[in-house]
Amino acid sequence: MTTPRRAALATWLGGVIVHALLVVALVAVGVFLIVRLVPGDPAQMVLGLKARPEQIADMHHRLGLDQPLWRQFASFLGTLVTTGDTGESIAYHVSSRALVMQRMPVSLWLIGCSAALVVAISLPLAMTAALHKGGWIDQLVRVVPTVTLGMPEFWVGLVLILVFAVTLKVFPVGGTQPGIDGMLYSMALPSLVIALAQTPFIVRSLRTRILDVLGADFVTTLRAAGLPERAIRRHVLRNSLLPALQLYGMKVSFLMGGTLVVEQVFGLKGVGTLLFSAITARDFPLIQAVAMYCALGVVAVSVAVEIAGGLIDHRVRGRAAASRGGAR
């Protein structure tokens, strides 16, 4: 790679990282304000209406709510940067970061399996629909996946449990099992629930892009040169992936916020279940920790997708750099 190209790539990557850091800073401010924007006294909400004034004062001191707002933010930011923590959990009396890290592997397994299922289902369906444009196969692929869009995830999960766990006894009703094989076995149904909700968007976007590429001149040239159809399909798919990759990155980000219901239905002890219990107990430090780490995950996925898109297509780097330059 020539020096000018390396310099341009470094500049673009630097812009992506700076933009991500700005988003993280805004997220930190938003997470800090969660407690402060809740109507009423947070200490009163935690302790209940019958709490004595001295108990409320003690809770204010524990949460740092008796200090000026700027000092509260400085303390919050300092603790977050140095330890990655948002304070001690009110309900569990341990580090909020430790609780999130303890539950994170289950949620990551669920997100990873769901994302893999989305790819495994979407790619063949989109390609099949595009190659049979206007036919009954195309209509079937376009209509059937959209049926799941109108079904709540908890209802789909309960149906799958009833059919595959209770009746057929193929998969477990809930919980997780030890080992990699056990985790994959446990994640089969919950990841399928999430994948069914996300697949229609990816299939529609990828099918449209494949049809555009199939009509391109280079495809006609490849066919005229006698290239096998399988090789042509690989070229078509490679040139169709960028828009689908960007949408896929958005959907993976949504997965991080959409695991709450699925984890509850299948009894998975992940971050979503932890957030539900924190909200129920009004455990504000723990809520802040879950929100912060989930937001960081979304930012990380967005950065990864942008970098992957830029490496696949240099025009993405040019448009991104131009937009940032125009914004400045």
PDB file of C-alpha atoms in Angstrom, residues 21-323:
ATOM      1  CA  LEU A  21     -15.146   8.288  21.676  1.00  0.00           C
ATOM      2  CA  LEU A  22     -17.484  11.277  21.380  1.00  0.00           C
ATOM      3  CA  VAL A  23     -20.473   8.941  21.346  1.00  0.00           C
ATOM      4  CA  VAL A  24     -19.131   7.127  24.421  1.00  0.00           C
ATOM      5  CA  ALA A  25     -18.705  10.475  26.217  1.00  0.00           C
ATOM      6  CA  LEU A  26     -22.319  11.409  25.436  1.00  0.00           C
ATOM      7  CA  VAL A  27     -23.454   7.981  26.608  1.00  0.00           C
ATOM      8  CA  ALA A  28     -21.595   8.479  29.907  1.00  0.00           C
ATOM      9  CA  VAL A  29     -23.406  11.794  30.429  1.00  0.00           C
ATOM     10  CA  GLY A  30     -26.751  10.145  29.639  1.00  0.00           C
ATOM     11  CA  VAL A  31     -26.097   7.240  32.004  1.00  0.00           C
ATOM     12  CA  PHE A  32     -25.125   9.694  34.749  1.00  0.00           C
ATOM     13  CA  LEU A  33     -28.391  11.585  34.293  1.00  0.00           C
ATOM     14  CA  ILE A  34     -30.557   8.442  34.520  1.00  0.00           C
ATOM     15  CA  VAL A  35     -30.892   8.698  38.281  1.00  0.00           C
ATOM     16  CA  ARG A  36     -31.197  12.484  38.275  1.00  0.00           C
ATOM     17  CA  LEU A  37     -34.019  12.562  35.711  1.00  0.00           C
ATOM     18  CA  VAL A  38     -36.191   9.980  37.456  1.00  0.00           C
ATOM     19  CA  PRO A  39     -39.223  11.760  38.957  1.00  0.00           C
ATOM     20  CA  GLY A  40     -39.139  11.875  42.747  1.00  0.00           C
ATOM     21  CA  ASP A  41     -36.399  11.158  45.239  1.00  0.00           C
ATOM     22  CA  PRO A  42     -34.277   8.137  44.190  1.00  0.00           C
ATOM     23  CA  ALA A  43     -33.548   7.296  47.831  1.00  0.00           C
ATOM     24  CA  GLN A  44     -37.250   7.394  48.650  1.00  0.00           C
ATOM     25  CA  MET A  45     -37.982   5.109  45.703  1.00  0.00           C
ATOM     26  CA  VAL A  46     -35.387   2.607  46.886  1.00  0.00           C
ATOM     27  CA  LEU A  47     -36.373   2.597  50.571  1.00  0.00           C
ATOM     28  CA  GLY A  48     -40.134   2.978  50.155  1.00  0.00           C
ATOM     29  CA  LEU A  49     -42.653   5.488  51.382  1.00  0.00           C
ATOM     30  CA  LYS A  50     -42.330   4.441  55.042  1.00  0.00           C
ATOM     31  CA  ALA A  51     -38.584   5.133  55.245  1.00  0.00           C
ATOM     32  CA  ARG A  52     -37.419   7.375  58.082  1.00  0.00           C
ATOM     33  CA  PRO A  53     -35.640  10.677  57.314  1.00  0.00           C
ATOM     34  CA  GLU A  54     -32.319   9.393  58.705  1.00  0.00           C
ATOM     35  CA  GLN A  55     -32.527   6.344  56.400  1.00  0.00           C
ATOM     36  CA  ILE A  56     -33.151   8.593  53.399  1.00  0.00           C
ATOM     37  CA  ALA A  57     -30.227  10.820  54.400  1.00  0.00           C
ATOM     38  CA  ASP A  58     -27.967   7.774  54.694  1.00  0.00           C
ATOM     39  CA  MET A  59     -29.047   6.550  51.256  1.00  0.00           C
ATOM     40  CA  HIS A  60     -28.388  10.003  49.801  1.00  0.00           C
ATOM     41  CA  HIS A  61     -24.854   9.779  51.186  1.00  0.00           C
ATOM     42  CA  ARG A  62     -24.343   6.245  49.825  1.00  0.00           C
ATOM     43  CA  LEU A  63     -25.485   7.296  46.349  1.00  0.00           C
ATOM     44  CA  GLY A  64     -23.583  10.591  46.533  1.00  0.00           C
ATOM     45  CA  LEU A  65     -26.784  12.569  45.999  1.00  0.00           C
ATOM     46  CA  ASP A  66     -25.918  14.953  48.837  1.00  0.00           C
ATOM     47  CA  GLN A  67     -23.043  16.455  46.814  1.00  0.00           C
ATOM     48  CA  PRO A  68     -23.187  19.201  44.150  1.00  0.00           C
ATOM     49  CA  LEU A  69     -24.079  17.915  40.691  1.00  0.00           C
ATOM     50  CA  TRP A  70     -20.675  18.711  39.169  1.00  0.00           C
ATOM     51  CA  ARG A  71     -18.914  16.816  41.949  1.00  0.00           C
ATOM     52  CA  GLN A  72     -21.261  13.869  41.502  1.00  0.00           C
ATOM     53  CA  PHE A  73     -20.426  13.762  37.803  1.00  0.00           C
ATOM     54  CA  ALA A  74     -16.684  14.096  38.445  1.00  0.00           C
ATOM     55  CA  SER A  75     -16.823  11.230  40.938  1.00  0.00           C
ATOM     56  CA  PHE A  76     -18.945   9.116  38.583  1.00  0.00           C
ATOM     57  CA  LEU A  77     -16.647   9.750  35.623  1.00  0.00           C
ATOM     58  CA  GLY A  78     -13.479   9.181  37.625  1.00  0.00           C
ATOM     59  CA  THR A  79     -14.714   5.864  38.990  1.00  0.00           C
ATOM     60  CA  LEU A  80     -15.951   4.803  35.556  1.00  0.00           C
ATOM     61  CA  VAL A  81     -12.660   5.608  33.803  1.00  0.00           C
ATOM     62  CA  THR A  82     -10.342   4.148  36.460  1.00  0.00           C
ATOM     63  CA  THR A  83     -12.292   1.036  37.466  1.00  0.00           C
ATOM     64  CA  GLY A  84     -15.010   0.634  34.842  1.00  0.00           C
ATOM     65  CA  ASP A  85     -17.574   0.621  37.654  1.00  0.00           C
ATOM     66  CA  THR A  86     -20.606   2.750  38.479  1.00  0.00           C
ATOM     67  CA  GLY A  87     -20.710   2.002  42.204  1.00  0.00           C
ATOM     68  CA  GLU A  88     -21.842  -0.682  44.585  1.00  0.00           C
ATOM     69  CA  SER A  89     -25.108  -2.426  43.812  1.00  0.00           C
ATOM     70  CA  ILE A  90     -27.831  -1.508  46.292  1.00  0.00           C
ATOM     71  CA  ALA A  91     -29.540  -4.899  46.088  1.00  0.00           C
ATOM     72  CA  TYR A  92     -26.481  -7.186  45.933  1.00  0.00           C
ATOM     73  CA  HIS A  93     -23.966  -5.079  47.940  1.00  0.00           C
ATOM     74  CA  VAL A  94     -21.126  -5.858  45.540  1.00  0.00           C
ATOM     75  CA  SER A  95     -19.506  -4.076  42.601  1.00  0.00           C
ATOM     76  CA  SER A  96     -21.977  -3.395  39.783  1.00  0.00           C
ATOM     77  CA  ARG A  97     -19.213  -4.062  37.248  1.00  0.00           C
ATOM     78  CA  ALA A  98     -18.563  -7.485  38.775  1.00  0.00           C
ATOM     79  CA  LEU A  99     -22.237  -8.380  38.487  1.00  0.00           C
ATOM     80  CA  VAL A 100     -22.385  -7.320  34.839  1.00  0.00           C
ATOM     81  CA  MET A 101     -19.185  -9.221  33.995  1.00  0.00           C
ATOM     82  CA  GLN A 102     -20.569 -12.305  35.731  1.00  0.00           C
ATOM     83  CA  ARG A 103     -23.724 -12.267  33.605  1.00  0.00           C
ATOM     84  CA  MET A 104     -22.139 -11.021  30.362  1.00  0.00           C
ATOM     85  CA  PRO A 105     -20.986 -14.414  28.952  1.00  0.00           C
ATOM     86  CA  VAL A 106     -24.547 -15.772  28.752  1.00  0.00           C
ATOM     87  CA  SER A 107     -25.763 -12.671  26.918  1.00  0.00           C
ATOM     88  CA  LEU A 108     -22.781 -12.769  24.550  1.00  0.00           C
ATOM     89  CA  TRP A 109     -23.526 -16.414  23.768  1.00  0.00           C
ATOM     90  CA  LEU A 110     -27.143 -15.502  23.024  1.00  0.00           C
ATOM     91  CA  ILE A 111     -26.200 -12.525  20.836  1.00  0.00           C
ATOM     92  CA  GLY A 112     -23.502 -14.473  18.991  1.00  0.00           C
ATOM     93  CA  CYS A 113     -25.724 -17.475  18.272  1.00  0.00           C
ATOM     94  CA  SER A 114     -28.573 -15.202  17.171  1.00  0.00           C
ATOM     95  CA  ALA A 115     -26.306 -13.215  14.844  1.00  0.00           C
ATOM     96  CA  ALA A 116     -24.929 -16.420  13.315  1.00  0.00           C
ATOM     97  CA  LEU A 117     -28.453 -17.757  12.775  1.00  0.00           C
ATOM     98  CA  VAL A 118     -29.495 -14.506  11.071  1.00  0.00           C
ATOM     99  CA  VAL A 119     -26.639 -14.907   8.581  1.00  0.00           C
ATOM    100  CA  ALA A 120     -27.264 -18.632   8.061  1.00  0.00           C
ATOM    101  CA  ILE A 121     -30.950 -18.006   7.313  1.00  0.00           C
ATOM    102  CA  SER A 122     -30.767 -14.696   5.430  1.00  0.00           C
ATOM    103  CA  LEU A 123     -28.030 -15.352   2.876  1.00  0.00           C
ATOM    104  CA  PRO A 124     -29.521 -18.459   1.193  1.00  0.00           C
ATOM    105  CA  LEU A 125     -33.062 -17.077   1.352  1.00  0.00           C
ATOM    106  CA  ALA A 126     -32.090 -13.728  -0.228  1.00  0.00           C
ATOM    107  CA  MET A 127     -30.037 -15.377  -2.968  1.00  0.00           C
ATOM    108  CA  THR A 128     -32.772 -17.914  -3.727  1.00  0.00           C
ATOM    109  CA  ALA A 129     -35.437 -15.209  -3.904  1.00  0.00           C
ATOM    110  CA  ALA A 130     -33.316 -13.016  -6.193  1.00  0.00           C
ATOM    111  CA  LEU A 131     -32.504 -15.874  -8.575  1.00  0.00           C
ATOM    112  CA  HIS A 132     -36.245 -16.690  -8.861  1.00  0.00           C
ATOM    113  CA  LYS A 133     -37.499 -13.103  -9.092  1.00  0.00           C
ATOM    114  CA  GLY A 134     -41.264 -12.907  -9.577  1.00  0.00           C
ATOM    115  CA  GLY A 135     -41.771 -16.640  -9.139  1.00  0.00           C
ATOM    116  CA  TRP A 136     -43.578 -18.478  -6.393  1.00  0.00           C
ATOM    117  CA  ILE A 137     -40.317 -19.147  -4.562  1.00  0.00           C
ATOM    118  CA  ASP A 138     -39.582 -15.418  -4.493  1.00  0.00           C
ATOM    119  CA  GLN A 139     -43.069 -14.659  -3.213  1.00  0.00           C
ATOM    120  CA  LEU A 140     -42.787 -17.354  -0.562  1.00  0.00           C
ATOM    121  CA  VAL A 141     -39.411 -16.093   0.684  1.00  0.00           C
ATOM    122  CA  ARG A 142     -40.676 -12.508   0.819  1.00  0.00           C
ATOM    123  CA  VAL A 143     -43.959 -13.264   2.589  1.00  0.00           C
ATOM    124  CA  VAL A 144     -43.274 -16.099   5.042  1.00  0.00           C
ATOM    125  CA  PRO A 145     -40.466 -14.444   7.077  1.00  0.00           C
ATOM    126  CA  THR A 146     -42.571 -11.291   7.558  1.00  0.00           C
ATOM    127  CA  VAL A 147     -45.167 -13.329   9.458  1.00  0.00           C
ATOM    128  CA  THR A 148     -42.890 -13.306  12.508  1.00  0.00           C
ATOM    129  CA  LEU A 149     -42.790  -9.488  12.526  1.00  0.00           C
ATOM    130  CA  GLY A 150     -46.304  -9.342  13.962  1.00  0.00           C
ATOM    131  CA  MET A 151     -45.586 -11.887  16.692  1.00  0.00           C
ATOM    132  CA  PRO A 152     -44.237 -10.787  20.092  1.00  0.00           C
ATOM    133  CA  GLU A 153     -40.943 -12.450  20.940  1.00  0.00           C
ATOM    134  CA  PHE A 154     -42.261 -13.818  24.243  1.00  0.00           C
ATOM    135  CA  TRP A 155     -45.163 -15.503  22.417  1.00  0.00           C
ATOM    136  CA  VAL A 156     -42.859 -17.052  19.796  1.00  0.00           C
ATOM    137  CA  GLY A 157     -40.600 -18.245  22.594  1.00  0.00           C
ATOM    138  CA  LEU A 158     -43.460 -19.864  24.484  1.00  0.00           C
ATOM    139  CA  VAL A 159     -44.660 -21.605  21.310  1.00  0.00           C
ATOM    140  CA  LEU A 160     -41.185 -22.982  20.591  1.00  0.00           C
ATOM    141  CA  ILE A 161     -40.861 -24.168  24.188  1.00  0.00           C
ATOM    142  CA  LEU A 162     -44.248 -25.895  24.001  1.00  0.00           C
ATOM    143  CA  VAL A 163     -43.442 -27.626  20.694  1.00  0.00           C
ATOM    144  CA  PHE A 164     -39.728 -28.466  20.875  1.00  0.00           C
ATOM    145  CA  ALA A 165     -39.117 -28.678  24.639  1.00  0.00           C
ATOM    146  CA  VAL A 166     -42.360 -29.890  26.215  1.00  0.00           C
ATOM    147  CA  THR A 167     -43.891 -31.970  23.399  1.00  0.00           C
ATOM    148  CA  LEU A 168     -40.929 -33.223  21.348  1.00  0.00           C
ATOM    149  CA  LYS A 169     -38.371 -32.920  24.186  1.00  0.00           C
ATOM    150  CA  VAL A 170     -35.668 -32.007  21.671  1.00  0.00           C
ATOM    151  CA  PHE A 171     -34.367 -28.904  23.479  1.00  0.00           C
ATOM    152  CA  PRO A 172     -34.325 -27.832  27.140  1.00  0.00           C
ATOM    153  CA  VAL A 173     -37.121 -25.683  28.512  1.00  0.00           C
ATOM    154  CA  GLY A 174     -34.676 -23.095  29.797  1.00  0.00           C
ATOM    155  CA  GLY A 175     -31.446 -22.378  31.620  1.00  0.00           C
ATOM    156  CA  THR A 176     -27.935 -23.176  30.447  1.00  0.00           C
ATOM    157  CA  GLN A 177     -25.796 -26.284  30.439  1.00  0.00           C
ATOM    158  CA  PRO A 178     -22.014 -26.501  30.974  1.00  0.00           C
ATOM    159  CA  GLY A 179     -19.493 -26.723  28.167  1.00  0.00           C
ATOM    160  CA  ILE A 180     -19.499 -25.346  24.629  1.00  0.00           C
ATOM    161  CA  ASP A 181     -21.826 -28.085  23.347  1.00  0.00           C
ATOM    162  CA  GLY A 182     -24.137 -27.481  26.301  1.00  0.00           C
ATOM    163  CA  MET A 183     -24.262 -23.733  25.659  1.00  0.00           C
ATOM    164  CA  LEU A 184     -24.977 -24.214  21.951  1.00  0.00           C
ATOM    165  CA  TYR A 185     -27.711 -26.699  22.862  1.00  0.00           C
ATOM    166  CA  SER A 186     -29.206 -24.295  25.412  1.00  0.00           C
ATOM    167  CA  MET A 187     -29.088 -21.313  23.026  1.00  0.00           C
ATOM    168  CA  ALA A 188     -30.804 -23.042  20.105  1.00  0.00           C
ATOM    169  CA  LEU A 189     -34.379 -21.985  20.882  1.00  0.00           C
ATOM    170  CA  PRO A 190     -33.762 -18.509  22.373  1.00  0.00           C
ATOM    171  CA  SER A 191     -31.407 -17.524  19.537  1.00  0.00           C
ATOM    172  CA  LEU A 192     -33.952 -18.785  16.992  1.00  0.00           C
ATOM    173  CA  VAL A 193     -36.599 -16.528  18.552  1.00  0.00           C
ATOM    174  CA  ILE A 194     -34.377 -13.469  18.135  1.00  0.00           C
ATOM    175  CA  ALA A 195     -33.219 -14.480  14.641  1.00  0.00           C
ATOM    176  CA  LEU A 196     -36.794 -14.879  13.397  1.00  0.00           C
ATOM    177  CA  ALA A 197     -37.507 -11.287  14.418  1.00  0.00           C
ATOM    178  CA  GLN A 198     -34.466  -9.863  12.593  1.00  0.00           C
ATOM    179  CA  THR A 199     -34.215 -12.024   9.465  1.00  0.00           C
ATOM    180  CA  PRO A 200     -36.987 -10.389   7.353  1.00  0.00           C
ATOM    181  CA  PHE A 201     -35.183  -7.026   7.276  1.00  0.00           C
ATOM    182  CA  ILE A 202     -31.871  -8.575   6.201  1.00  0.00           C
ATOM    183  CA  VAL A 203     -33.520 -10.791   3.567  1.00  0.00           C
ATOM    184  CA  ARG A 204     -35.389  -7.880   1.980  1.00  0.00           C
ATOM    185  CA  SER A 205     -32.340  -5.592   1.901  1.00  0.00           C
ATOM    186  CA  LEU A 206     -29.974  -8.264   0.591  1.00  0.00           C
ATOM    187  CA  ARG A 207     -32.448  -9.500  -2.050  1.00  0.00           C
ATOM    188  CA  THR A 208     -32.848  -5.960  -3.439  1.00  0.00           C
ATOM    189  CA  ARG A 209     -29.093  -5.455  -3.593  1.00  0.00           C
ATOM    190  CA  ILE A 210     -28.511  -8.844  -5.262  1.00  0.00           C
ATOM    191  CA  LEU A 211     -31.066  -7.988  -7.942  1.00  0.00           C
ATOM    192  CA  ASP A 212     -29.253  -4.694  -8.622  1.00  0.00           C
ATOM    193  CA  VAL A 213     -25.908  -6.468  -8.938  1.00  0.00           C
ATOM    194  CA  LEU A 214     -27.355  -9.216 -11.148  1.00  0.00           C
ATOM    195  CA  GLY A 215     -28.353  -6.509 -13.627  1.00  0.00           C
ATOM    196  CA  ALA A 216     -24.878  -4.955 -13.678  1.00  0.00           C
ATOM    197  CA  ASP A 217     -22.700  -5.054 -16.807  1.00  0.00           C
ATOM    198  CA  PHE A 218     -19.881  -7.033 -15.207  1.00  0.00           C
ATOM    199  CA  VAL A 219     -22.258  -9.965 -14.553  1.00  0.00           C
ATOM    200  CA  THR A 220     -23.166 -10.054 -18.252  1.00  0.00           C
ATOM    201  CA  THR A 221     -19.460  -9.966 -19.103  1.00  0.00           C
ATOM    202  CA  LEU A 222     -18.688 -12.828 -16.728  1.00  0.00           C
ATOM    203  CA  ARG A 223     -21.460 -14.934 -18.238  1.00  0.00           C
ATOM    204  CA  ALA A 224     -20.244 -14.143 -21.766  1.00  0.00           C
ATOM    205  CA  ALA A 225     -16.747 -15.250 -20.744  1.00  0.00           C
ATOM    206  CA  GLY A 226     -18.144 -18.645 -19.765  1.00  0.00           C
ATOM    207  CA  LEU A 227     -17.555 -18.360 -16.025  1.00  0.00           C
ATOM    208  CA  PRO A 228     -19.456 -21.053 -14.093  1.00  0.00           C
ATOM    209  CA  GLU A 229     -22.707 -19.925 -12.524  1.00  0.00           C
ATOM    210  CA  ARG A 230     -21.486 -20.807  -9.046  1.00  0.00           C
ATOM    211  CA  ALA A 231     -18.481 -18.504  -9.425  1.00  0.00           C
ATOM    212  CA  ILE A 232     -20.726 -15.724 -10.755  1.00  0.00           C
ATOM    213  CA  ARG A 233     -22.960 -16.056  -7.712  1.00  0.00           C
ATOM    214  CA  ARG A 234     -19.945 -15.670  -5.440  1.00  0.00           C
ATOM    215  CA  HIS A 235     -19.025 -12.412  -7.229  1.00  0.00           C
ATOM    216  CA  VAL A 236     -22.617 -11.185  -7.006  1.00  0.00           C
ATOM    217  CA  LEU A 237     -22.856 -11.986  -3.313  1.00  0.00           C
ATOM    218  CA  ARG A 238     -19.512 -10.311  -2.557  1.00  0.00           C
ATOM    219  CA  ASN A 239     -20.657  -7.113  -4.300  1.00  0.00           C
ATOM    220  CA  SER A 240     -24.033  -7.200  -2.530  1.00  0.00           C
ATOM    221  CA  LEU A 241     -22.817  -7.538   1.042  1.00  0.00           C
ATOM    222  CA  LEU A 242     -22.003  -3.939   1.981  1.00  0.00           C
ATOM    223  CA  PRO A 243     -25.558  -2.544   2.414  1.00  0.00           C
ATOM    224  CA  ALA A 244     -26.627  -5.765   4.113  1.00  0.00           C
ATOM    225  CA  LEU A 245     -23.554  -5.587   6.361  1.00  0.00           C
ATOM    226  CA  GLN A 246     -24.500  -2.090   7.498  1.00  0.00           C
ATOM    227  CA  LEU A 247     -28.083  -3.139   8.226  1.00  0.00           C
ATOM    228  CA  TYR A 248     -26.778  -6.306   9.880  1.00  0.00           C
ATOM    229  CA  GLY A 249     -24.627  -4.203  12.197  1.00  0.00           C
ATOM    230  CA  MET A 250     -27.671  -2.178  13.204  1.00  0.00           C
ATOM    231  CA  LYS A 251     -29.631  -5.354  13.892  1.00  0.00           C
ATOM    232  CA  VAL A 252     -26.821  -6.822  16.009  1.00  0.00           C
ATOM    233  CA  SER A 253     -26.930  -3.621  18.038  1.00  0.00           C
ATOM    234  CA  PHE A 254     -30.669  -4.096  18.520  1.00  0.00           C
ATOM    235  CA  LEU A 255     -30.007  -7.648  19.698  1.00  0.00           C
ATOM    236  CA  MET A 256     -28.166  -6.259  22.713  1.00  0.00           C
ATOM    237  CA  GLY A 257     -31.260  -4.398  23.818  1.00  0.00           C
ATOM    238  CA  GLY A 258     -33.700  -7.108  22.776  1.00  0.00           C
ATOM    239  CA  THR A 259     -32.427  -9.985  24.892  1.00  0.00           C
ATOM    240  CA  LEU A 260     -34.343  -8.894  28.007  1.00  0.00           C
ATOM    241  CA  VAL A 261     -37.632 -10.581  27.105  1.00  0.00           C
ATOM    242  CA  VAL A 262     -35.990 -13.688  25.641  1.00  0.00           C
ATOM    243  CA  GLU A 263     -33.770 -14.193  28.688  1.00  0.00           C
ATOM    244  CA  GLN A 264     -36.808 -13.913  30.935  1.00  0.00           C
ATOM    245  CA  VAL A 265     -38.820 -16.446  28.894  1.00  0.00           C
ATOM    246  CA  PHE A 266     -36.015 -19.027  28.782  1.00  0.00           C
ATOM    247  CA  GLY A 267     -34.680 -18.415  32.291  1.00  0.00           C
ATOM    248  CA  LEU A 268     -31.226 -17.352  31.104  1.00  0.00           C
ATOM    249  CA  LYS A 269     -29.137 -15.580  33.717  1.00  0.00           C
ATOM    250  CA  GLY A 270     -27.734 -12.899  31.442  1.00  0.00           C
ATOM    251  CA  VAL A 271     -27.444  -9.130  31.465  1.00  0.00           C
ATOM    252  CA  GLY A 272     -31.062  -8.710  30.375  1.00  0.00           C
ATOM    253  CA  THR A 273     -32.360 -10.615  33.384  1.00  0.00           C
ATOM    254  CA  LEU A 274     -29.964  -8.645  35.595  1.00  0.00           C
ATOM    255  CA  LEU A 275     -31.351  -5.379  34.235  1.00  0.00           C
ATOM    256  CA  PHE A 276     -34.912  -6.537  34.886  1.00  0.00           C
ATOM    257  CA  SER A 277     -34.094  -7.360  38.514  1.00  0.00           C
ATOM    258  CA  ALA A 278     -32.208  -4.056  38.908  1.00  0.00           C
ATOM    259  CA  ILE A 279     -35.199  -2.079  37.644  1.00  0.00           C
ATOM    260  CA  THR A 280     -37.537  -4.018  39.928  1.00  0.00           C
ATOM    261  CA  ALA A 281     -35.284  -3.316  42.931  1.00  0.00           C
ATOM    262  CA  ARG A 282     -34.623   0.291  41.788  1.00  0.00           C
ATOM    263  CA  ASP A 283     -30.908  -0.515  41.955  1.00  0.00           C
ATOM    264  CA  PHE A 284     -29.660   2.630  40.228  1.00  0.00           C
ATOM    265  CA  PRO A 285     -25.889   1.906  40.257  1.00  0.00           C
ATOM    266  CA  LEU A 286     -26.567  -1.479  38.674  1.00  0.00           C
ATOM    267  CA  ILE A 287     -28.952   0.029  36.111  1.00  0.00           C
ATOM    268  CA  GLN A 288     -26.246   2.530  35.199  1.00  0.00           C
ATOM    269  CA  ALA A 289     -23.650  -0.244  34.829  1.00  0.00           C
ATOM    270  CA  VAL A 290     -25.867  -2.350  32.546  1.00  0.00           C
ATOM    271  CA  ALA A 291     -26.805   0.693  30.452  1.00  0.00           C
ATOM    272  CA  MET A 292     -23.172   1.775  30.128  1.00  0.00           C
ATOM    273  CA  TYR A 293     -21.813  -1.610  29.109  1.00  0.00           C
ATOM    274  CA  CYS A 294     -24.654  -2.264  26.659  1.00  0.00           C
ATOM    275  CA  ALA A 295     -24.069   1.156  25.094  1.00  0.00           C
ATOM    276  CA  LEU A 296     -20.353   0.432  24.805  1.00  0.00           C
ATOM    277  CA  GLY A 297     -21.209  -2.832  23.080  1.00  0.00           C
ATOM    278  CA  VAL A 298     -23.446  -1.033  20.577  1.00  0.00           C
ATOM    279  CA  VAL A 299     -20.717   1.531  19.858  1.00  0.00           C
ATOM    280  CA  ALA A 300     -18.141  -1.253  19.407  1.00  0.00           C
ATOM    281  CA  VAL A 301     -20.380  -3.071  16.914  1.00  0.00           C
ATOM    282  CA  SER A 302     -21.054   0.160  15.000  1.00  0.00           C
ATOM    283  CA  VAL A 303     -17.329   0.919  14.776  1.00  0.00           C
ATOM    284  CA  ALA A 304     -16.569  -2.632  13.635  1.00  0.00           C
ATOM    285  CA  VAL A 305     -19.236  -2.441  10.915  1.00  0.00           C
ATOM    286  CA  GLU A 306     -17.992   0.957   9.720  1.00  0.00           C
ATOM    287  CA  ILE A 307     -14.404  -0.262   9.567  1.00  0.00           C
ATOM    288  CA  ALA A 308     -15.419  -3.465   7.773  1.00  0.00           C
ATOM    289  CA  GLY A 309     -17.479  -1.462   5.289  1.00  0.00           C
ATOM    290  CA  GLY A 310     -14.589   0.903   4.641  1.00  0.00           C
ATOM    291  CA  LEU A 311     -12.163  -1.946   4.059  1.00  0.00           C
ATOM    292  CA  ILE A 312     -14.589  -3.656   1.683  1.00  0.00           C
ATOM    293  CA  ASP A 313     -15.420  -0.493  -0.290  1.00  0.00           C
ATOM    294  CA  HIS A 314     -13.075   2.515  -0.315  1.00  0.00           C
ATOM    295  CA  ARG A 315     -15.979   4.744  -1.370  1.00  0.00           C
ATOM    296  CA  VAL A 316     -17.422   4.370   2.132  1.00  0.00           C
ATOM    297  CA  ARG A 317     -14.239   5.890   3.561  1.00  0.00           C
ATOM    298  CA  GLY A 318     -14.496   8.790   1.143  1.00  0.00           C
ATOM    299  CA  ARG A 319     -18.131   9.514   1.950  1.00  0.00           C
ATOM    300  CA  ALA A 320     -17.507   9.248   5.694  1.00  0.00           C
ATOM    301  CA  ALA A 321     -14.501  11.561   5.542  1.00  0.00           C
ATOM    302  CA  ALA A 322     -16.428  14.059   3.401  1.00  0.00           C
ATOM    303  CA  SER A 323     -19.408  14.064   5.780  1.00  0.00           C
TER     304      SER A 323
END
